[in-house]
Amino acid sequence: MTDGSANNKSWNDGWSRRGFLRSAAVLAAVPVLLAADPAVAAAELPGFPPEVALYRSAYRNWVGEITADGLWACAPADAEQVPAVVDWAWRNGWRVRARGSSHGWSPLTVTEGTAADDKVLLVDTATHLTGLALDSGGEGPAVRAGAGVGLEALLTFLEGHGLGLTATPAPGDLTLGGALAIDAHGTAVPADGEEPLPGHTYGSLSNLVLSLTAVVWDEDAGAYVLRTFRRDEADCAALLTHLGRALVTEVVLRAGADRGLRCVSRTDIPAGELFAAPGSGGRTFDGFLTRSGRVEAIWFAFTEYPWLKEWSVAPTKPLTSRHVTSPYNYPFSDNVPTVVADLVGRMVSDAAWYLAPVLGNAQLDVAALGLVTTLSSDIWGASKNTLLYIKPTTLRINANGYAVLTERSEVQRVVHEFTSFYRERLAAYAALGRFPVNGSVEIRVTGLDDPGDVGVAGAQVPLLSALRPEDGADTAVWLDVLTLPGTPYAEAFLRELERFLFERFDGTRVEWSKGWAYTESGVWSDTEVLGTTIPASFGAAVWNAAVGTLDRLDPHRVFGNGFLDGLLVAR
């Protein structure tokens, strides 16, 4: 009887923890929408455009650490309805925040502490602004897409027409508008001997824009209106990566011929070898990058063997590869395994943060075994089917993010120096009984935003893209560290990493959607990083040009929030 009760209690605890994680994922992924009584809406929002339905909605960011309940929201039926909504907001002292899938960490959309009576209106783009059509522009193949369309839907549409992208973010639920606002990226540089194809870029998605339509202030009309900006217009440069200081409704995006991609995963190379100092020989990160140009390393905390993914262009299926006809081919990663859920539950509910090494090794074991049991260690298919691999059901975890701009020949050095510092500091914290990281380090490499990739004479460079070219650099090394929300000492540890990056590598910029500007106990709050370091990473002229353009296109600051008000100012 005693043994049975104990077993039953253990099973129930494990089930409730797994259920909690799944419920949290669902709640964070799907906005809670409550239809508004028309009389109440008319009383609280007098004069609101009657053709646009209002409702109450909760806002949740990706990990649920930035939340706001009971906000007013609407979903315009088409782009033509959006200016009327924005114009109403301006005349009545409201601020407008475009919402896509809320798959982000930083407070660019809504800030923590936003209340229902703060005059913040959410405009949901993913409900109706999702149109897709081939565009007949003269630059080559292109797609006209609504800002609310998801990346999976966009890539599926392109695939159906024999088109694709060189690299994309891994989550398919991101909306196009949200991805462009923060210069979303994948992982790709030209492999040794690889010739870039027309319509492709090794930079960010923002670098593929041919034109975009945004809601901007029209001085002559005395109102907000829709206006289309071509890529060769100066004002377009600020809108290509606007951080939420604008509202884009539609984009024309360059595309190129799709190519089959093979993705080989392995977990048999020690971190000491993969991330070794330049010239060490062996199976190094740089060696794989040279061979294929498309590499990602996921290094679970307190483990020695990273999960390495290597994509390579393959027009036909290699003999040993499994043909995949849909994305998300790592179900052990997309669905939280029982052993991981139980460990996370103990760490969070029992403050058992010392289990971080156990969790790290459990995640590595799950990945290594899962790659074998799901036949996912060697897959091949249309580009979309190997590039997209993260679903909203994956473990929700905090992430910081930085791009180190460097020369291609210096990638191994950047990776080695960062991972060596990370390993040394993690061990030092652990020696004190502190375990600030329980997720992973993720490393990706991309090219920069070369405006020549879109084939438009005079194409503007995205002003605030982390991949904006700099003298002496042709490559970016993206570095992320992931850890559970609420992990003790995480902010202090990540602050050390941030300071190391900014001090060691001159070309360091923040990844807008993630965590940065750390203090000992907070994030997005270091005043020196916010007010000096970040603007300086772009240069005063570029930073002030972006701020000036965004202010001129929205002089009433309808598109913004308290955080952006402090960040996006001339320096």
XYZ file of C-alpha atoms in Angstrom:
571
model
C 0.000 0.000 0.000
C 2.759 2.412 0.944
C 4.720 1.653 -2.223
C 1.629 2.048 -4.378
C 0.738 5.382 -2.825
C 4.227 6.667 -3.302
C 4.253 5.648 -6.932
C 0.848 7.214 -7.494
C 1.935 10.470 -5.860
C 5.057 10.606 -8.003
C 3.035 10.014 -11.174
C 0.517 12.714 -10.235
C 3.256 15.221 -9.467
C 4.931 14.515 -12.784
C 1.634 14.752 -14.641
C 0.701 18.058 -13.042
C 4.088 19.536 -13.879
C 3.827 18.436 -17.490
C 0.260 19.687 -17.611
C 1.337 23.011 -16.183
C 4.051 23.428 -18.822
C 1.661 22.540 -21.632
C -1.032 24.867 -20.291
C 1.466 27.693 -19.958
C 2.543 27.169 -23.557
C -1.039 27.274 -24.787
C -1.921 30.365 -22.749
C 1.147 32.189 -23.953
C 0.617 31.206 -27.570
C -3.060 32.060 -27.948
C -4.385 35.487 -26.881
C -7.413 35.409 -24.607
C -10.110 37.309 -26.514
C -13.334 38.504 -24.902
C -15.962 40.086 -27.141
C -16.897 43.541 -25.902
C -20.414 44.758 -25.258
C -20.971 47.401 -27.972
C -22.453 49.799 -25.445
C -19.454 49.449 -23.135
C -17.031 49.827 -26.042
C -18.849 52.938 -27.248
C -18.698 54.429 -23.764
C -15.007 53.694 -23.171
C -13.788 54.302 -26.739
C -16.177 56.939 -28.122
C -15.916 57.555 -31.838
C -13.962 54.368 -32.555
C -14.411 53.267 -36.207
C -17.688 51.275 -36.119
C -16.619 48.885 -38.894
C -13.763 47.525 -36.740
C -14.887 45.184 -33.951
C -13.393 45.709 -30.499
C -12.649 43.112 -27.857
C -10.750 42.728 -24.612
C -7.528 40.744 -24.757
C -4.682 39.641 -22.530
C -1.123 40.139 -23.761
C 1.585 37.562 -23.030
C 5.100 37.575 -24.381
C 6.859 34.299 -25.288
C 7.731 33.278 -21.706
C 4.841 35.024 -19.957
C 7.091 37.409 -18.016
C 5.581 40.483 -19.673
C 1.825 40.321 -19.250
C -1.111 42.693 -19.417
C -4.753 41.788 -18.868
C -7.908 43.349 -20.194
C -6.393 45.498 -22.933
C -8.593 46.772 -25.717
C -7.794 45.144 -29.035
C -9.062 44.992 -32.585
C -8.384 43.113 -35.812
C -8.898 45.308 -38.901
C -10.393 43.356 -41.782
C -7.920 44.817 -44.253
C -5.114 47.336 -44.468
C -7.498 50.130 -45.469
C -9.154 49.991 -42.023
C -5.899 50.460 -40.111
C -5.361 54.224 -40.692
C -8.796 55.002 -39.277
C -7.920 53.043 -36.125
C -4.577 54.819 -35.784
C -6.111 58.224 -36.475
C -8.703 57.608 -33.769
C -5.943 56.622 -31.339
C -4.021 59.828 -32.031
C -7.080 62.062 -31.583
C -7.974 60.370 -28.311
C -4.550 60.047 -26.707
C -4.129 56.297 -27.167
C -1.077 54.344 -28.259
C -1.250 51.544 -30.820
C 0.743 48.338 -30.537
C 0.756 45.920 -33.453
C 0.568 42.302 -32.291
C 1.537 39.247 -34.308
C 2.304 35.985 -32.513
C 3.965 37.594 -29.453
C 6.963 35.311 -29.985
C 9.515 37.609 -28.408
C 11.108 38.508 -25.086
C 11.953 42.209 -25.061
C 9.430 44.959 -24.197
C 9.121 46.311 -27.729
C 5.364 45.666 -27.935
C 3.998 45.980 -24.408
C 5.879 46.836 -21.238
C 5.487 45.079 -17.913
C 2.987 46.872 -15.718
C 0.737 47.998 -18.572
C -2.809 48.164 -17.209
C -6.225 47.981 -18.830
C -6.798 51.708 -18.299
C -3.484 52.837 -19.811
C -4.933 53.686 -23.227
C -2.996 50.996 -25.073
C -4.746 49.471 -28.080
C -3.555 46.180 -29.582
C -3.970 45.791 -33.334
C -3.927 42.097 -34.214
C -2.364 41.593 -37.617
C -2.457 37.799 -37.763
C -6.268 37.637 -37.984
C -6.842 39.253 -41.378
C -3.654 40.885 -42.724
C -2.421 37.584 -44.124
C -2.749 37.865 -47.897
C -0.227 36.182 -50.179
C 0.291 36.647 -53.918
C 3.127 36.479 -56.374
C 4.292 39.931 -57.388
C 5.302 40.797 -60.932
C 8.096 43.204 -60.038
C 10.915 43.642 -62.512
C 13.670 42.649 -60.070
C 12.798 38.950 -60.205
C 10.447 36.629 -58.304
C 8.747 38.281 -55.344
C 5.818 37.745 -53.011
C 3.339 40.342 -51.783
C 2.478 39.431 -48.214
C 0.363 40.831 -45.414
C 2.311 41.701 -42.291
C 0.312 39.215 -40.237
C 1.120 36.136 -42.311
C 3.098 33.467 -40.469
C 6.506 32.390 -41.708
C 5.343 28.817 -42.202
C 2.459 29.959 -44.408
C 4.776 32.290 -46.319
C 7.382 29.600 -46.947
C 4.714 27.059 -47.892
C 3.338 29.497 -50.464
C 6.822 30.112 -51.864
C 7.553 26.391 -52.004
C 4.395 25.866 -54.025
C 5.852 28.176 -56.659
C 9.340 26.699 -56.634
C 10.726 29.523 -54.491
C 12.423 29.695 -51.133
C 14.817 31.548 -48.843
C 18.408 30.756 -47.958
C 17.824 30.912 -44.210
C 14.961 31.681 -41.844
C 14.283 31.768 -38.111
C 13.445 28.322 -36.718
C 9.926 29.130 -35.367
C 7.244 28.971 -38.036
C 4.700 30.894 -35.965
C 6.477 34.248 -36.278
C 4.534 36.788 -38.307
C 6.331 38.443 -41.187
C 5.732 41.917 -39.766
C 7.134 40.928 -36.394
C 10.152 39.250 -37.971
C 10.985 42.310 -40.066
C 10.567 44.682 -37.121
C 13.527 43.051 -35.339
C 15.649 41.916 -38.358
C 14.974 38.211 -37.819
C 17.585 35.861 -39.233
C 18.549 32.241 -39.732
C 22.023 30.758 -40.042
C 23.917 30.839 -43.356
C 27.057 32.139 -45.024
C 28.403 31.042 -48.401
C 30.085 27.651 -48.209
C 33.515 27.284 -49.756
C 32.977 27.689 -53.501
C 29.236 28.469 -53.213
C 27.850 31.085 -55.585
C 24.883 33.076 -54.220
C 21.666 32.692 -56.203
C 19.608 35.671 -57.379
C 16.834 36.572 -54.968
C 18.611 35.199 -51.911
C 20.475 36.835 -49.035
C 22.739 35.618 -46.263
C 21.585 38.543 -44.131
C 18.311 39.212 -42.320
C 14.791 38.906 -43.708
C 14.661 42.714 -43.702
C 17.280 42.714 -46.444
C 14.850 40.991 -48.853
C 12.242 43.766 -48.768
C 11.512 45.412 -52.135
C 8.822 47.710 -50.784
C 6.600 48.042 -47.748
C 3.361 49.795 -46.881
C 3.078 51.504 -43.509
C 0.713 53.795 -41.654
C 2.388 57.207 -41.391
C 1.491 60.792 -40.608
C 0.484 62.975 -43.554
C 0.948 66.649 -42.707
C -1.145 67.885 -45.630
C -4.061 65.610 -44.763
C -3.672 66.159 -41.030
C -4.169 62.436 -40.516
C -2.500 59.041 -40.563
C -2.549 57.360 -43.973
C -1.199 54.336 -45.787
C 1.948 54.981 -47.783
C 4.145 52.622 -49.779
C 7.911 53.009 -49.524
C 10.217 51.587 -52.185
C 13.497 50.026 -51.108
C 15.456 52.824 -52.790
C 13.696 55.551 -50.758
C 15.659 56.998 -47.869
C 12.757 56.725 -45.419
C 12.458 53.010 -46.092
C 15.801 52.430 -44.361
C 14.319 53.163 -40.926
C 11.174 51.116 -41.523
C 13.034 47.939 -42.531
C 13.863 47.315 -38.841
C 11.656 49.666 -36.825
C 11.488 47.931 -33.421
C 7.782 48.652 -33.058
C 7.986 52.412 -33.777
C 5.881 51.904 -36.911
C 3.022 49.780 -38.173
C 3.625 47.942 -41.449
C 0.610 46.393 -43.156
C 2.088 44.804 -46.289
C 5.474 43.876 -47.730
C 6.816 42.880 -51.125
C 9.610 40.410 -50.464
C 12.266 39.194 -52.885
C 12.630 35.425 -53.264
C 14.716 33.044 -55.320
C 14.653 29.498 -56.597
C 14.169 26.972 -53.816
C 16.934 24.476 -53.140
C 16.858 21.132 -51.419
C 18.601 21.211 -48.055
C 20.101 18.328 -46.161
C 20.417 18.691 -42.387
C 22.744 16.335 -40.520
C 22.687 16.375 -36.710
C 25.351 14.946 -34.451
C 26.215 14.898 -30.755
C 29.601 13.170 -30.869
C 32.035 16.110 -30.971
C 33.293 17.453 -27.623
C 32.868 21.172 -27.059
C 36.594 21.400 -26.457
C 37.185 20.218 -30.015
C 34.294 21.964 -31.766
C 35.027 25.316 -30.107
C 38.814 24.945 -29.993
C 41.232 27.820 -30.549
C 41.917 28.663 -34.205
C 44.510 26.394 -35.757
C 43.900 23.545 -33.314
C 42.805 21.118 -36.004
C 40.131 18.479 -35.547
C 36.427 18.838 -36.110
C 35.969 22.554 -35.526
C 32.972 24.824 -35.900
C 34.831 26.717 -38.609
C 35.531 23.502 -40.507
C 31.837 22.698 -40.801
C 31.081 26.308 -41.702
C 33.620 26.209 -44.503
C 32.217 22.961 -45.839
C 28.491 23.777 -45.755
C 28.038 27.427 -44.767
C 25.030 26.572 -42.584
C 25.733 25.518 -39.009
C 24.056 25.740 -35.619
C 25.388 24.537 -32.281
C 23.115 23.956 -29.277
C 25.255 23.377 -26.176
C 23.215 22.313 -23.146
C 24.433 23.663 -19.816
C 26.962 21.543 -17.925
C 27.447 19.080 -20.788
C 30.414 18.414 -23.037
C 28.806 17.374 -26.332
C 26.807 20.031 -28.234
C 24.005 19.198 -30.628
C 25.454 20.303 -33.947
C 23.257 20.840 -37.000
C 24.837 21.188 -40.429
C 22.728 22.131 -43.441
C 24.084 21.680 -46.952
C 22.656 22.373 -50.381
C 21.627 19.098 -52.037
C 19.555 19.218 -55.246
C 18.673 15.513 -54.891
C 18.211 13.319 -51.841
C 21.467 11.859 -50.528
C 21.406 8.082 -50.190
C 21.419 8.017 -46.381
C 19.000 10.917 -45.823
C 15.330 10.623 -44.906
C 13.044 12.635 -47.185
C 10.889 15.001 -45.128
C 7.822 16.645 -46.641
C 6.859 18.900 -43.733
C 8.710 20.961 -41.099
C 9.195 20.356 -37.353
C 11.075 17.092 -37.564
C 12.371 16.984 -33.993
C 9.282 16.025 -31.943
C 11.422 15.330 -28.871
C 12.307 19.040 -28.905
C 8.898 20.455 -29.812
C 7.071 18.505 -27.113
C 8.499 18.688 -23.598
C 9.615 15.134 -22.661
C 8.520 13.711 -19.324
C 11.999 13.636 -17.810
C 12.604 17.277 -18.745
C 9.164 18.390 -17.539
C 9.660 16.658 -14.188
C 13.079 18.239 -13.669
C 11.820 21.686 -14.642
C 8.864 21.233 -12.306
C 11.161 20.399 -9.388
C 13.492 23.284 -10.134
C 10.700 25.838 -10.359
C 8.295 24.606 -7.671
C 10.918 23.393 -5.163
C 13.633 25.964 -5.947
C 15.904 23.028 -6.799
C 18.110 25.072 -9.110
C 21.088 22.857 -8.246
C 19.562 20.330 -10.648
C 20.748 22.408 -13.618
C 23.541 19.935 -14.502
C 21.042 17.080 -14.350
C 18.623 18.963 -16.591
C 21.373 19.815 -19.069
C 22.434 16.200 -19.370
C 18.813 15.048 -19.594
C 18.222 17.421 -22.514
C 21.341 16.153 -24.262
C 20.289 12.543 -23.701
C 16.800 13.274 -25.044
C 18.263 14.922 -28.145
C 20.824 12.188 -28.825
C 18.259 9.411 -28.391
C 15.507 11.312 -30.172
C 17.622 11.889 -33.272
C 18.020 8.118 -33.566
C 14.512 6.981 -32.678
C 12.789 9.537 -34.921
C 15.244 9.024 -37.799
C 15.974 12.751 -37.707
C 19.776 12.743 -37.631
C 19.960 12.997 -41.430
C 17.008 14.616 -43.184
C 16.535 16.175 -46.610
C 13.762 18.080 -48.340
C 12.568 21.439 -49.578
C 14.289 24.204 -47.647
C 11.259 24.986 -45.458
C 11.102 21.461 -44.134
C 14.573 21.498 -42.626
C 14.778 25.187 -41.653
C 11.607 25.329 -39.508
C 11.890 23.210 -36.383
C 10.420 25.070 -33.380
C 6.732 24.869 -32.445
C 4.940 26.879 -29.748
C 4.774 23.649 -27.718
C 8.527 23.683 -27.061
C 9.891 24.517 -23.613
C 9.432 28.250 -23.019
C 12.660 29.707 -21.743
C 14.385 33.079 -21.490
C 17.101 34.019 -23.967
C 19.644 36.770 -24.319
C 21.012 37.590 -27.747
C 23.929 39.327 -29.466
C 25.499 39.537 -32.904
C 29.273 39.883 -33.123
C 30.252 41.391 -36.471
C 33.610 40.121 -37.615
C 35.577 38.827 -40.590
C 34.712 35.357 -41.833
C 38.247 34.205 -41.011
C 37.738 35.216 -37.350
C 34.603 33.172 -36.629
C 36.426 30.350 -34.845
C 38.273 32.840 -32.653
C 35.040 34.587 -31.647
C 33.360 31.269 -30.861
C 36.379 29.980 -28.936
C 36.824 33.082 -26.805
C 33.139 33.364 -25.982
C 32.652 29.697 -25.105
C 35.848 29.659 -23.025
C 34.675 32.662 -21.006
C 31.184 31.186 -20.650
C 32.552 27.824 -19.468
C 34.922 29.433 -16.964
C 32.246 31.688 -15.460
C 29.655 28.906 -15.309
C 32.131 26.716 -13.412
C 32.978 29.597 -11.061
C 29.302 30.154 -10.243
C 28.733 26.416 -9.744
C 31.653 26.283 -7.298
C 29.684 28.768 -5.166
C 26.535 26.652 -5.406
C 24.976 28.937 -8.011
C 23.520 27.656 -11.278
C 22.456 30.638 -13.416
C 22.037 28.702 -16.683
C 19.902 25.599 -17.104
C 19.136 25.822 -20.815
C 21.745 26.067 -23.528
C 24.129 28.208 -25.533
C 23.075 28.579 -29.169
C 25.496 29.688 -31.871
C 24.586 30.648 -35.446
C 26.460 32.495 -38.188
C 25.086 34.731 -40.939
C 26.245 37.187 -43.531
C 25.433 40.891 -43.337
C 22.667 42.928 -44.969
C 24.110 43.597 -48.419
C 21.494 45.750 -50.208
C 22.763 44.464 -53.551
C 21.089 41.140 -52.800
C 17.648 42.487 -53.765
C 18.697 43.707 -57.200
C 17.356 47.246 -56.766
C 19.586 50.150 -57.742
C 20.060 52.443 -54.770
C 18.527 49.973 -52.302
C 18.770 51.270 -48.746
C 20.514 49.382 -45.937
C 18.275 48.706 -42.896
C 19.434 51.375 -40.447
C 18.808 49.513 -37.191
C 19.464 45.956 -38.316
C 22.111 44.204 -36.228
C 23.439 43.041 -39.597
C 23.994 46.541 -40.952
C 27.423 46.304 -42.637
C 30.486 47.720 -40.906
C 34.001 48.269 -42.249
C 36.205 45.236 -41.719
C 33.309 42.814 -41.193
C 31.471 40.467 -43.535
C 29.998 37.970 -41.062
C 27.973 37.909 -37.844
C 28.263 35.338 -35.070
C 24.972 35.128 -33.170
C 25.266 34.106 -29.516
C 22.313 33.258 -27.280
C 22.162 31.862 -23.743
C 18.896 30.297 -22.591
C 17.719 29.750 -19.020
C 14.409 29.257 -17.225
C 12.480 32.346 -16.075
C 13.176 33.105 -12.435
C 16.546 31.344 -12.312
C 18.566 32.867 -9.446
C 21.748 34.741 -10.409
C 20.836 34.597 -14.109
C 20.826 38.362 -14.595
C 24.187 38.820 -12.862
C 25.723 36.033 -14.934
C 24.293 37.341 -18.196
C 25.509 40.815 -17.296
C 29.047 39.418 -17.100
C 28.671 37.801 -20.521
C 27.295 41.024 -21.995
C 30.144 43.109 -20.633
C 32.651 40.586 -21.955
C 31.161 40.752 -25.455
C 31.011 44.540 -25.627
C 34.521 44.920 -24.234
C 36.156 42.098 -26.191
C 34.535 42.504 -29.613
C 34.055 45.959 -31.092
C 31.387 44.734 -33.505
C 28.878 43.573 -30.892
C 25.218 44.521 -31.267
C 22.126 43.331 -29.414
C 19.540 40.966 -30.845
C 16.466 43.152 -30.550
C 13.864 40.514 -29.701
C 15.796 38.961 -26.801
C 17.469 39.911 -23.518
C 20.137 42.635 -23.166
C 21.091 45.643 -21.038
C 21.398 43.521 -17.888
C 21.905 44.788 -14.374
C 22.658 42.557 -11.395
C 18.953 41.839 -10.987
C 17.176 42.978 -14.148
C 17.137 43.131 -17.921
C 16.565 45.970 -20.425
C 17.498 48.314 -17.587
C 21.234 49.120 -17.701
C 21.165 52.816 -18.498
C 24.693 52.906 -19.916
C 23.982 50.078 -22.352
C 20.613 51.571 -23.333
C 21.771 55.154 -23.657
C 25.345 54.808 -24.863
C 26.517 51.330 -25.837
C 23.657 50.338 -28.129
C 23.467 53.639 -30.061
C 27.275 53.646 -30.374
C 27.208 50.167 -31.881
C 25.478 51.704 -34.915
C 27.201 55.078 -34.851
C 25.583 58.383 -33.927
C 24.815 59.370 -37.527
C 22.994 56.117 -38.328
C 21.187 55.982 -34.979
C 20.002 59.573 -35.170
C 18.910 59.153 -38.796
C 16.722 56.215 -37.813
C 15.255 58.004 -34.802
C 14.634 61.169 -36.814
C 12.857 59.332 -39.620
C 10.647 57.320 -37.265
C 9.750 60.488 -35.322
C 8.913 62.344 -38.527
C 6.702 59.520 -39.814
C 4.956 59.326 -36.439
C 5.414 62.733 -34.773
C 2.625 62.049 -32.266
C 4.340 58.842 -31.109
C 1.201 56.779 -31.501
C 3.425 53.772 -32.245
C 5.489 53.313 -29.136
C 5.565 52.616 -25.428
C 7.448 53.852 -22.401
C 10.469 51.655 -23.078
C 10.831 52.751 -26.697
C 10.353 56.381 -25.638
C 13.535 56.083 -23.605
C 15.519 53.952 -26.044
C 14.813 55.553 -29.409
C 15.979 59.105 -28.859
C 18.742 61.050 -30.607
C 22.156 60.676 -28.972
